[in-house]
mmCIF file of C-alpha atoms and ligand atoms in Angstrom:
data_model
loop_
_atom_site.group_PDB
_atom_site.id
_atom_site.type_symbol
_atom_site.label_atom_id
_atom_site.label_comp_id
_atom_site.label_asym_id
_atom_site.label_seq_id
_atom_site.Cartn_x
_atom_site.Cartn_y
_atom_site.Cartn_z
ATOM 1 C CA UNK R 1 119.962 82.917 -27.589
ATOM 2 C CA UNK R 2 116.544 83.541 -29.030
ATOM 3 C CA UNK R 3 114.804 82.066 -25.997
ATOM 4 C CA UNK R 4 111.098 81.545 -26.590
ATOM 5 C CA UNK R 5 111.180 83.452 -29.898
ATOM 6 C CA UNK R 6 111.585 82.011 -33.393
ATOM 7 C CA UNK R 7 113.816 84.871 -34.468
ATOM 8 C CA UNK R 8 116.120 87.423 -32.914
ATOM 9 C CA UNK R 9 114.127 90.131 -34.637
ATOM 10 C CA UNK R 10 110.956 89.183 -32.773
ATOM 11 C CA UNK R 11 112.889 88.895 -29.519
ATOM 12 C CA UNK R 12 114.398 92.318 -30.050
ATOM 13 C CA UNK R 13 111.029 93.850 -30.909
ATOM 14 C CA UNK R 14 109.762 92.461 -27.613
ATOM 15 C CA UNK R 15 112.773 93.794 -25.731
ATOM 16 C CA UNK R 16 111.741 97.381 -26.407
ATOM 17 C CA UNK R 17 110.003 98.033 -23.085
ATOM 18 C CA UNK R 18 113.287 97.074 -21.402
ATOM 19 C CA UNK R 19 115.699 98.672 -23.845
ATOM 20 C CA UNK R 20 113.787 101.940 -23.744
ATOM 21 C CA UNK R 21 113.655 101.888 -19.958
ATOM 22 C CA UNK R 22 117.443 101.441 -20.000
ATOM 23 C CA UNK R 23 117.819 104.390 -22.355
ATOM 24 C CA UNK R 24 115.979 106.790 -20.076
ATOM 25 C CA UNK R 25 117.075 105.322 -16.741
ATOM 26 C CA UNK R 26 118.676 108.008 -14.588
ATOM 27 C CA UNK R 27 118.451 110.481 -17.446
ATOM 28 C CA UNK R 28 114.982 111.848 -16.899
ATOM 29 C CA UNK R 29 113.243 113.127 -13.796
ATOM 30 C CA UNK R 30 109.556 113.250 -14.739
ATOM 31 C CA UNK R 31 108.533 114.759 -11.422
ATOM 32 C CA UNK R 32 110.724 117.835 -11.807
ATOM 33 C CA UNK R 33 110.695 117.961 -15.608
ATOM 34 C CA UNK R 34 114.448 117.668 -15.568
ATOM 35 C CA UNK R 35 116.947 115.710 -17.595
ATOM 36 C CA UNK R 36 120.559 114.799 -17.060
ATOM 37 C CA UNK R 37 122.637 113.558 -19.964
ATOM 38 C CA UNK R 38 126.054 112.420 -18.878
ATOM 39 C CA UNK R 39 128.695 114.627 -20.486
ATOM 40 C CA UNK R 40 126.094 117.230 -21.472
ATOM 41 C CA UNK R 41 125.238 119.449 -18.470
ATOM 42 C CA UNK R 42 123.227 122.643 -18.839
ATOM 43 C CA UNK R 43 125.199 125.014 -21.046
ATOM 44 C CA UNK R 44 127.029 122.265 -22.936
ATOM 45 C CA UNK R 45 125.570 123.464 -26.221
ATOM 46 C CA UNK R 46 125.550 127.213 -25.549
ATOM 47 C CA UNK R 47 127.728 127.980 -28.605
ATOM 48 C CA UNK R 48 125.875 125.847 -31.139
ATOM 49 C CA UNK R 49 124.202 127.711 -33.985
ATOM 50 C CA UNK R 50 123.004 124.807 -36.102
ATOM 51 C CA UNK R 51 122.824 121.047 -35.962
ATOM 52 C CA UNK R 52 123.467 118.481 -38.676
ATOM 53 C CA UNK R 53 122.522 114.861 -38.068
ATOM 54 C CA UNK R 54 124.301 112.314 -40.241
ATOM 55 C CA UNK R 55 123.303 108.673 -40.564
ATOM 56 C CA UNK R 56 122.236 105.868 -42.900
ATOM 57 C CA UNK R 57 119.250 103.559 -43.159
ATOM 58 C CA UNK R 58 117.221 103.113 -40.023
ATOM 59 C CA UNK R 59 119.550 105.423 -38.125
ATOM 60 C CA UNK R 60 118.797 108.088 -40.725
ATOM 61 C CA UNK R 61 115.113 107.717 -39.965
ATOM 62 C CA UNK R 62 115.884 108.166 -36.263
ATOM 63 C CA UNK R 63 117.961 111.218 -37.221
ATOM 64 C CA UNK R 64 114.994 112.642 -39.133
ATOM 65 C CA UNK R 65 112.889 112.041 -36.059
ATOM 66 C CA UNK R 66 115.438 113.956 -33.972
ATOM 67 C CA UNK R 67 115.511 116.800 -36.464
ATOM 68 C CA UNK R 68 111.808 117.413 -36.027
ATOM 69 C CA UNK R 69 112.269 117.608 -32.261
ATOM 70 C CA UNK R 70 115.079 120.142 -32.672
ATOM 71 C CA UNK R 71 113.130 122.287 -35.098
ATOM 72 C CA UNK R 72 110.089 122.251 -32.895
ATOM 73 C CA UNK R 73 112.354 123.648 -30.214
ATOM 74 C CA UNK R 74 113.439 126.430 -32.571
ATOM 75 C CA UNK R 75 116.888 125.047 -33.423
ATOM 76 C CA UNK R 76 118.253 124.941 -36.978
ATOM 77 C CA UNK R 77 118.619 121.244 -37.713
ATOM 78 C CA UNK R 78 118.976 119.042 -40.784
ATOM 79 C CA UNK R 79 119.187 115.284 -41.177
ATOM 80 C CA UNK R 80 121.593 114.239 -43.897
ATOM 81 C CA UNK R 81 122.373 110.886 -45.453
ATOM 82 C CA UNK R 82 125.965 110.188 -44.463
ATOM 83 C CA UNK R 83 126.677 108.664 -47.872
ATOM 84 C CA UNK R 84 125.717 111.942 -49.566
ATOM 85 C CA UNK R 85 127.661 114.099 -47.140
ATOM 86 C CA UNK R 86 130.956 114.148 -49.033
ATOM 87 C CA UNK R 87 129.246 115.550 -52.125
ATOM 88 C CA UNK R 88 126.601 117.734 -50.534
ATOM 89 C CA UNK R 89 127.446 118.752 -46.968
ATOM 90 C CA UNK R 90 126.007 122.125 -45.951
ATOM 91 C CA UNK R 91 128.635 124.625 -44.760
ATOM 92 C CA UNK R 92 130.068 123.929 -41.310
ATOM 93 C CA UNK R 93 131.749 126.213 -38.801
ATOM 94 C CA UNK R 94 133.094 125.636 -35.314
ATOM 95 C CA UNK R 95 129.576 126.443 -34.073
ATOM 96 C CA UNK R 96 128.024 123.622 -36.075
ATOM 97 C CA UNK R 97 127.125 120.574 -34.050
ATOM 98 C CA UNK R 98 127.307 117.373 -36.088
ATOM 99 C CA UNK R 99 125.574 114.361 -34.571
ATOM 100 C CA UNK R 100 126.507 110.992 -36.072
ATOM 101 C CA UNK R 101 123.687 108.536 -35.405
ATOM 102 C CA UNK R 102 124.882 104.956 -35.769
ATOM 103 C CA UNK R 103 123.841 101.820 -33.954
ATOM 104 C CA UNK R 104 127.073 99.957 -34.644
ATOM 105 C CA UNK R 105 129.392 102.938 -34.626
ATOM 106 C CA UNK R 106 131.186 101.222 -37.512
ATOM 107 C CA UNK R 107 129.217 102.187 -40.641
ATOM 108 C CA UNK R 108 131.791 103.334 -43.199
ATOM 109 C CA UNK R 109 129.549 106.000 -44.739
ATOM 110 C CA UNK R 110 128.805 107.515 -41.361
ATOM 111 C CA UNK R 111 132.420 107.382 -40.177
ATOM 112 C CA UNK R 112 133.543 109.077 -43.352
ATOM 113 C CA UNK R 113 131.024 111.911 -42.854
ATOM 114 C CA UNK R 114 132.032 112.156 -39.193
ATOM 115 C CA UNK R 115 135.685 112.495 -40.190
ATOM 116 C CA UNK R 116 134.787 115.182 -42.705
ATOM 117 C CA UNK R 117 132.918 117.094 -39.990
ATOM 118 C CA UNK R 118 135.844 116.726 -37.584
ATOM 119 C CA UNK R 119 138.285 117.928 -40.235
ATOM 120 C CA UNK R 120 136.025 120.902 -41.006
ATOM 121 C CA UNK R 121 136.224 122.012 -37.383
ATOM 122 C CA UNK R 122 132.666 121.158 -36.339
ATOM 123 C CA UNK R 123 131.890 119.916 -32.886
ATOM 124 C CA UNK R 124 130.899 116.252 -33.131
ATOM 125 C CA UNK R 125 128.801 113.932 -31.006
ATOM 126 C CA UNK R 126 127.800 110.360 -31.743
ATOM 127 C CA UNK R 127 124.612 108.687 -30.593
ATOM 128 C CA UNK R 128 125.493 105.005 -30.698
ATOM 129 C CA UNK R 129 124.814 101.639 -29.129
ATOM 130 C CA UNK R 130 128.367 100.389 -29.018
ATOM 131 C CA UNK R 131 130.773 101.571 -26.361
ATOM 132 C CA UNK R 132 134.296 101.553 -27.756
ATOM 133 C CA UNK R 133 133.099 101.717 -31.360
ATOM 134 C CA UNK R 134 135.017 103.760 -33.912
ATOM 135 C CA UNK R 135 132.352 106.492 -33.899
ATOM 136 C CA UNK R 136 132.496 106.680 -30.104
ATOM 137 C CA UNK R 137 136.274 107.045 -30.242
ATOM 138 C CA UNK R 138 136.409 109.571 -33.069
ATOM 139 C CA UNK R 139 133.557 111.924 -32.149
ATOM 140 C CA UNK R 140 134.265 114.619 -29.570
ATOM 141 C CA UNK R 141 131.570 113.138 -27.337
ATOM 142 C CA UNK R 142 129.317 110.105 -27.260
ATOM 143 C CA UNK R 143 125.845 109.426 -25.953
ATOM 144 C CA UNK R 144 125.008 105.731 -25.587
ATOM 145 C CA UNK R 145 121.557 104.376 -26.255
ATOM 146 C CA UNK R 146 122.106 101.297 -24.003
ATOM 147 C CA UNK R 147 119.860 99.049 -26.116
ATOM 148 C CA UNK R 148 122.000 95.956 -25.604
ATOM 149 C CA UNK R 149 123.291 93.811 -28.485
ATOM 150 C CA UNK R 150 121.074 93.673 -31.575
ATOM 151 C CA UNK R 151 121.581 90.435 -33.523
ATOM 152 C CA UNK R 152 118.841 90.670 -36.162
ATOM 153 C CA UNK R 153 120.134 92.467 -39.244
ATOM 154 C CA UNK R 154 116.967 94.588 -39.289
ATOM 155 C CA UNK R 155 117.323 97.315 -36.682
ATOM 156 C CA UNK R 156 114.338 97.411 -34.316
ATOM 157 C CA UNK R 157 114.918 98.182 -30.655
ATOM 158 C CA UNK R 158 117.815 100.461 -31.498
ATOM 159 C CA UNK R 159 115.559 102.708 -33.596
ATOM 160 C CA UNK R 160 113.242 103.482 -30.692
ATOM 161 C CA UNK R 161 116.156 104.139 -28.353
ATOM 162 C CA UNK R 162 117.903 106.363 -30.895
ATOM 163 C CA UNK R 163 114.727 108.375 -31.454
ATOM 164 C CA UNK R 164 114.233 108.845 -27.726
ATOM 165 C CA UNK R 165 117.862 109.790 -27.058
ATOM 166 C CA UNK R 166 117.753 112.320 -29.889
ATOM 167 C CA UNK R 167 114.519 113.730 -28.517
ATOM 168 C CA UNK R 168 116.204 114.201 -25.139
ATOM 169 C CA UNK R 169 119.345 115.658 -26.678
ATOM 170 C CA UNK R 170 117.137 118.054 -28.643
ATOM 171 C CA UNK R 171 115.580 119.233 -25.400
ATOM 172 C CA UNK R 172 118.986 119.893 -23.816
ATOM 173 C CA UNK R 173 120.205 121.771 -26.903
ATOM 174 C CA UNK R 174 117.007 123.798 -26.894
ATOM 175 C CA UNK R 175 117.362 124.618 -23.197
ATOM 176 C CA UNK R 176 120.861 125.929 -23.878
ATOM 177 C CA UNK R 177 119.958 127.943 -26.951
ATOM 178 C CA UNK R 178 116.461 129.123 -26.223
ATOM 179 C CA UNK R 179 116.326 129.134 -22.436
ATOM 180 C CA UNK R 180 115.139 126.566 -19.956
ATOM 181 C CA UNK R 181 111.538 127.617 -20.404
ATOM 182 C CA UNK R 182 111.672 126.851 -24.119
ATOM 183 C CA UNK R 183 110.928 123.161 -23.858
ATOM 184 C CA UNK R 184 107.881 121.108 -23.057
ATOM 185 C CA UNK R 185 109.812 118.783 -20.757
ATOM 186 C CA UNK R 186 107.246 119.060 -17.994
ATOM 187 C CA UNK R 187 104.643 117.374 -20.173
ATOM 188 C CA UNK R 188 107.020 115.246 -22.241
ATOM 189 C CA UNK R 189 108.920 113.450 -19.489
ATOM 190 C CA UNK R 190 105.955 111.864 -17.695
ATOM 191 C CA UNK R 191 104.757 110.559 -21.081
ATOM 192 C CA UNK R 192 108.248 109.318 -21.844
ATOM 193 C CA UNK R 193 108.365 107.517 -18.511
ATOM 194 C CA UNK R 194 105.159 105.726 -19.532
ATOM 195 C CA UNK R 195 106.546 104.657 -22.919
ATOM 196 C CA UNK R 196 108.021 101.304 -21.859
ATOM 197 C CA UNK R 197 104.590 100.269 -20.522
ATOM 198 C CA UNK R 198 102.834 101.700 -23.593
ATOM 199 C CA UNK R 199 105.097 99.650 -25.874
ATOM 200 C CA UNK R 200 104.402 96.631 -23.671
ATOM 201 C CA UNK R 201 100.701 97.166 -24.236
ATOM 202 C CA UNK R 202 101.160 97.411 -28.018
ATOM 203 C CA UNK R 203 103.130 94.156 -27.969
ATOM 204 C CA UNK R 204 100.518 92.405 -25.906
ATOM 205 C CA UNK R 205 97.466 93.441 -27.917
ATOM 206 C CA UNK R 206 98.834 93.875 -31.428
ATOM 207 C CA UNK R 207 96.729 92.564 -34.304
ATOM 208 C CA UNK R 208 99.660 92.932 -36.688
ATOM 209 C CA UNK R 209 99.775 89.222 -37.478
ATOM 210 C CA UNK R 210 96.143 89.226 -38.667
ATOM 211 C CA UNK R 211 96.813 92.333 -40.742
ATOM 212 C CA UNK R 212 99.895 90.748 -42.296
ATOM 213 C CA UNK R 213 97.813 87.694 -43.210
ATOM 214 C CA UNK R 214 94.984 89.768 -44.611
ATOM 215 C CA UNK R 215 97.215 91.697 -47.000
ATOM 216 C CA UNK R 216 99.676 88.908 -47.796
ATOM 217 C CA UNK R 217 100.352 88.684 -51.527
ATOM 218 C CA UNK R 218 99.656 92.329 -52.319
ATOM 219 C CA UNK R 219 101.522 93.953 -55.148
ATOM 220 C CA UNK R 220 103.090 96.724 -53.144
ATOM 221 C CA UNK R 221 102.869 98.210 -49.647
ATOM 222 C CA UNK R 222 102.753 101.926 -48.938
ATOM 223 C CA UNK R 223 103.381 103.733 -45.693
ATOM 224 C CA UNK R 224 102.390 107.352 -45.173
ATOM 225 C CA UNK R 225 102.780 109.810 -42.318
ATOM 226 C CA UNK R 226 103.175 113.503 -41.644
ATOM 227 C CA UNK R 227 105.515 115.305 -39.261
ATOM 228 C CA UNK R 228 106.992 112.707 -36.938
ATOM 229 C CA UNK R 229 104.852 110.141 -38.707
ATOM 230 C CA UNK R 230 106.944 110.653 -41.833
ATOM 231 C CA UNK R 231 110.194 109.093 -40.551
ATOM 232 C CA UNK R 232 108.059 106.306 -39.106
ATOM 233 C CA UNK R 233 106.471 105.715 -42.525
ATOM 234 C CA UNK R 234 109.936 105.600 -44.110
ATOM 235 C CA UNK R 235 111.129 103.189 -41.454
ATOM 236 C CA UNK R 236 108.008 101.037 -41.825
ATOM 237 C CA UNK R 237 108.674 100.695 -45.546
ATOM 238 C CA UNK R 238 112.401 100.034 -45.124
ATOM 239 C CA UNK R 239 111.755 97.274 -42.616
ATOM 240 C CA UNK R 240 109.082 95.770 -44.817
ATOM 241 C CA UNK R 241 111.213 95.622 -47.956
ATOM 242 C CA UNK R 242 114.309 94.423 -46.085
ATOM 243 C CA UNK R 243 112.816 91.326 -44.576
ATOM 244 C CA UNK R 244 109.869 90.436 -46.863
ATOM 245 C CA UNK R 245 111.611 91.255 -50.202
ATOM 246 C CA UNK R 246 108.266 92.738 -51.258
ATOM 247 C CA UNK R 247 108.013 96.196 -52.716
ATOM 248 C CA UNK R 248 107.296 98.860 -50.105
ATOM 249 C CA UNK R 249 107.603 102.638 -50.111
ATOM 250 C CA UNK R 250 107.239 105.314 -47.497
ATOM 251 C CA UNK R 251 105.897 108.767 -48.341
ATOM 252 C CA UNK R 252 105.068 111.994 -46.615
ATOM 253 C CA UNK R 253 101.265 111.869 -46.569
ATOM 254 C CA UNK R 254 100.950 115.118 -48.461
ATOM 255 C CA UNK R 255 103.261 113.877 -51.227
ATOM 256 C CA UNK R 256 100.975 111.037 -52.209
ATOM 257 C CA UNK R 257 98.974 113.289 -54.519
ATOM 258 C CA UNK R 258 102.145 114.666 -56.134
ATOM 259 C CA UNK R 259 102.933 111.443 -57.987
ATOM 260 C CA UNK R 260 102.827 108.215 -55.992
ATOM 261 C CA UNK R 261 99.013 108.143 -56.204
ATOM 262 C CA UNK R 262 99.502 106.879 -59.756
ATOM 263 C CA UNK R 263 100.728 103.602 -58.255
ATOM 264 C CA UNK R 264 97.746 103.127 -55.981
ATOM 265 C CA UNK R 265 95.332 100.281 -56.784
ATOM 266 C CA UNK R 266 93.169 97.866 -54.766
ATOM 267 C CA UNK R 267 96.331 95.751 -54.562
ATOM 268 C CA UNK R 268 98.426 98.334 -52.692
ATOM 269 C CA UNK R 269 97.554 98.517 -48.991
ATOM 270 C CA UNK R 270 98.354 101.887 -47.422
ATOM 271 C CA UNK R 271 99.472 102.007 -43.799
ATOM 272 C CA UNK R 272 98.674 105.480 -42.458
ATOM 273 C CA UNK R 273 100.489 106.670 -39.341
ATOM 274 C CA UNK R 274 98.602 109.208 -37.225
ATOM 275 C CA UNK R 275 100.555 111.101 -34.593
ATOM 276 C CA UNK R 276 97.993 113.634 -33.409
ATOM 277 C CA UNK R 277 99.397 116.456 -35.557
ATOM 278 C CA UNK R 278 97.319 117.539 -38.541
ATOM 279 C CA UNK R 279 95.692 114.128 -38.565
ATOM 280 C CA UNK R 280 92.750 115.463 -40.517
ATOM 281 C CA UNK R 281 95.078 116.177 -43.452
ATOM 282 C CA UNK R 282 96.676 112.747 -43.244
ATOM 283 C CA UNK R 283 93.232 111.191 -43.153
ATOM 284 C CA UNK R 284 92.238 113.090 -46.276
ATOM 285 C CA UNK R 285 95.418 111.871 -47.991
ATOM 286 C CA UNK R 286 94.631 108.293 -46.979
ATOM 287 C CA UNK R 287 91.081 108.661 -48.271
ATOM 288 C CA UNK R 288 92.442 109.742 -51.646
ATOM 289 C CA UNK R 289 94.157 106.351 -51.830
ATOM 290 C CA UNK R 290 91.065 104.586 -50.570
ATOM 291 C CA UNK R 291 88.975 106.202 -53.303
ATOM 292 C CA UNK R 292 91.294 104.453 -55.792
ATOM 293 C CA UNK R 293 90.478 101.174 -54.105
ATOM 294 C CA UNK R 294 93.476 100.842 -51.796
ATOM 295 C CA UNK R 295 92.788 99.365 -48.388
ATOM 296 C CA UNK R 296 93.834 101.770 -45.635
ATOM 297 C CA UNK R 297 95.234 100.501 -42.374
ATOM 298 C CA UNK R 298 95.114 103.260 -39.758
ATOM 299 C CA UNK R 299 97.754 103.211 -37.043
ATOM 300 C CA UNK R 300 96.213 105.356 -34.321
ATOM 301 C CA UNK R 301 94.521 105.309 -30.927
ATOM 302 C CA UNK R 302 91.133 103.720 -30.419
ATOM 303 C CA UNK R 303 88.251 106.111 -31.084
ATOM 304 C CA UNK R 304 90.345 108.188 -33.512
ATOM 305 C CA UNK R 305 88.434 109.608 -36.506
ATOM 306 C CA UNK R 306 90.567 107.492 -38.859
ATOM 307 C CA UNK R 307 89.119 104.281 -37.439
ATOM 308 C CA UNK R 308 85.720 105.289 -38.857
ATOM 309 C CA UNK R 309 87.138 105.475 -42.352
ATOM 310 C CA UNK R 310 89.911 102.902 -42.492
ATOM 311 C CA UNK R 311 89.560 99.299 -43.623
ATOM 312 C CA UNK R 312 91.654 98.062 -40.731
ATOM 313 C CA UNK R 313 93.115 99.418 -37.508
ATOM 314 C CA UNK R 314 96.329 98.922 -35.605
ATOM 315 C CA UNK R 315 95.801 100.430 -32.192
ATOM 316 C CA UNK R 316 98.294 102.485 -30.201
ATOM 317 C CA UNK R 317 97.768 103.955 -26.733
ATOM 318 C CA UNK R 318 97.137 107.710 -26.523
ATOM 319 C CA UNK R 319 100.318 109.678 -25.946
ATOM 320 C CA UNK R 320 102.131 112.905 -26.737
ATOM 321 C CA UNK R 321 102.481 113.586 -30.519
ATOM 322 C CA UNK R 322 106.251 113.629 -30.079
ATOM 323 C CA UNK R 323 106.161 109.971 -28.971
ATOM 324 C CA UNK R 324 103.150 108.466 -30.755
ATOM 325 C CA UNK R 325 105.275 107.547 -33.774
ATOM 326 C CA UNK R 326 107.384 105.238 -31.654
ATOM 327 C CA UNK R 327 104.316 103.208 -30.747
ATOM 328 C CA UNK R 328 103.169 103.120 -34.373
ATOM 329 C CA UNK R 329 106.639 101.981 -35.325
ATOM 330 C CA UNK R 330 106.339 98.950 -33.044
ATOM 331 C CA UNK R 331 103.084 97.984 -34.776
ATOM 332 C CA UNK R 332 104.765 98.333 -38.165
ATOM 333 C CA UNK R 333 107.771 96.293 -37.020
ATOM 334 C CA UNK R 334 105.353 93.506 -36.113
ATOM 335 C CA UNK R 335 103.540 93.760 -39.455
ATOM 336 C CA UNK R 336 106.843 93.396 -41.320
ATOM 337 C CA UNK R 337 107.935 90.536 -39.109
ATOM 338 C CA UNK R 338 104.736 88.556 -39.597
ATOM 339 C CA UNK R 339 104.559 89.320 -43.328
ATOM 340 C CA UNK R 340 108.131 88.012 -43.712
ATOM 341 C CA UNK R 341 107.383 84.991 -41.557
ATOM 342 C CA UNK R 342 104.382 84.085 -43.737
ATOM 343 C CA UNK R 343 106.683 84.216 -46.747
ATOM 344 C CA UNK R 344 109.203 82.066 -44.882
ATOM 345 C CA UNK R 345 112.013 84.549 -45.318
ATOM 346 C CA UNK R 346 115.291 84.230 -43.396
ATOM 347 C CA UNK R 347 114.218 87.077 -41.147
ATOM 348 C CA UNK R 348 117.367 87.540 -39.100
ATOM 349 C CA UNK R 349 119.686 87.441 -42.110
ATOM 350 C CA UNK R 350 117.986 88.929 -45.163
ATOM 351 C CA UNK R 351 119.742 88.301 -48.448
ATOM 352 C CA UNK R 352 122.376 90.797 -49.600
ATOM 353 C CA UNK R 353 122.435 92.678 -46.289
ATOM 354 C CA UNK R 354 124.937 92.895 -43.451
ATOM 355 C CA UNK R 355 124.467 94.122 -39.907
ATOM 356 C CA UNK R 356 127.286 96.574 -40.196
ATOM 357 C CA UNK R 357 128.204 98.025 -43.578
ATOM 358 C CA UNK R 358 131.922 98.714 -43.529
ATOM 359 C CA UNK R 359 132.370 99.798 -47.133
ATOM 360 C CA UNK R 360 131.366 103.033 -48.859
HETATM 361 C C1 F6R Y 1 117.972 98.598 -41.385
HETATM 362 C C2 F6R Y 1 119.366 98.628 -40.991
HETATM 363 C C3 F6R Y 1 120.319 99.510 -41.725
HETATM 364 C C4 F6R Y 1 121.190 100.274 -40.738
HETATM 365 C C5 F6R Y 1 122.247 101.117 -41.454
HETATM 366 C C6 F6R Y 1 123.048 101.969 -40.487
HETATM 367 O O1 F6R Y 1 117.230 97.717 -40.612
HETATM 368 O O2 F6R Y 1 119.733 97.957 -40.056
HETATM 369 O O3 F6R Y 1 119.625 100.384 -42.560
HETATM 370 O O4 F6R Y 1 120.338 101.095 -39.975
HETATM 371 O O5 F6R Y 1 123.089 100.268 -42.161
HETATM 372 O O6 F6R Y 1 123.685 101.185 -39.529
HETATM 373 P P1 F6R Y 1 124.272 101.857 -38.217
HETATM 374 O O7 F6R Y 1 123.151 102.374 -37.422
HETATM 375 O O8 F6R Y 1 125.007 100.744 -37.509
HETATM 376 O O9 F6R Y 1 125.182 102.953 -38.632
#
């Protein structure tokens, strides 16, 4: 049941310290900077020459997140919408690794792309929440995110677990392709081990409800981010539109000036995600919106330069740039939740949507 919470979505948002701890349990050794992914020992990916991640919706945003981690590690990687794969798949060979990212393991679009990859001779892996799902059965290998059942139609806890599992998988692939010294595991893993507590702190101190109230009734809601903040901005906007039915869009910060700025008015709050990478550019992009009257809500640590400029602040604890977006995402999940709650939307079952989309 929902326990003390009014909605499954809120319960599942609050489960993230636990679900993330489950995802990394036994898989990381922060002290020795080591990771062990069942089924994927050192050398498991020695033959891989490029990686394609296929997914839809929130899982696609997690896939994008994973792509950045792979590229940072020097691995050729692309995130692709599974529903576009049949018409636009890049070439695959037996050395292509195709990773199907799917919470349910039953999404028709993703299964169809997975089957295409299998038929083309690629090596396939699924990152999924559901043991025994179709994706888990049909991919060559499966890595489970162990998030526990997610009842709310809007994916929340599974996004953070997917992003973390893909980050870990990226590190293993990088170790195999670029050598064990190629990764930053020694600094990453201790930060990762602290993530459940960091998310707990966000949940405890979040001012998302006040922010949702303050900007309730706006015409449109924009979310911007750069690097790993970009998938988080996309996810923030998807969540917002799904459960509030209000218009929301996510942009790469630097794209704002290439068109979307035309939409910006005092009635379009801009949530700016700062990850610690090129934040000064993102801040400049946010200020361009602010100059047109838009309120800017900075999602960043306390004391960050953006807090001097922004109209409002959603605080996240300091962490590694590769993980900061996950903390920002929790803040944005809470903003969407409270905005939808104010509008009295059926948060766990938004209109026109299903938890698992089994048609193409
Ligand atoms: C958004 C949402 C959907 C799913 C998408 C893929 O909150 O839940 O966008 O992420 O339908 O579903 P899975 O991950 O089950 O393949």
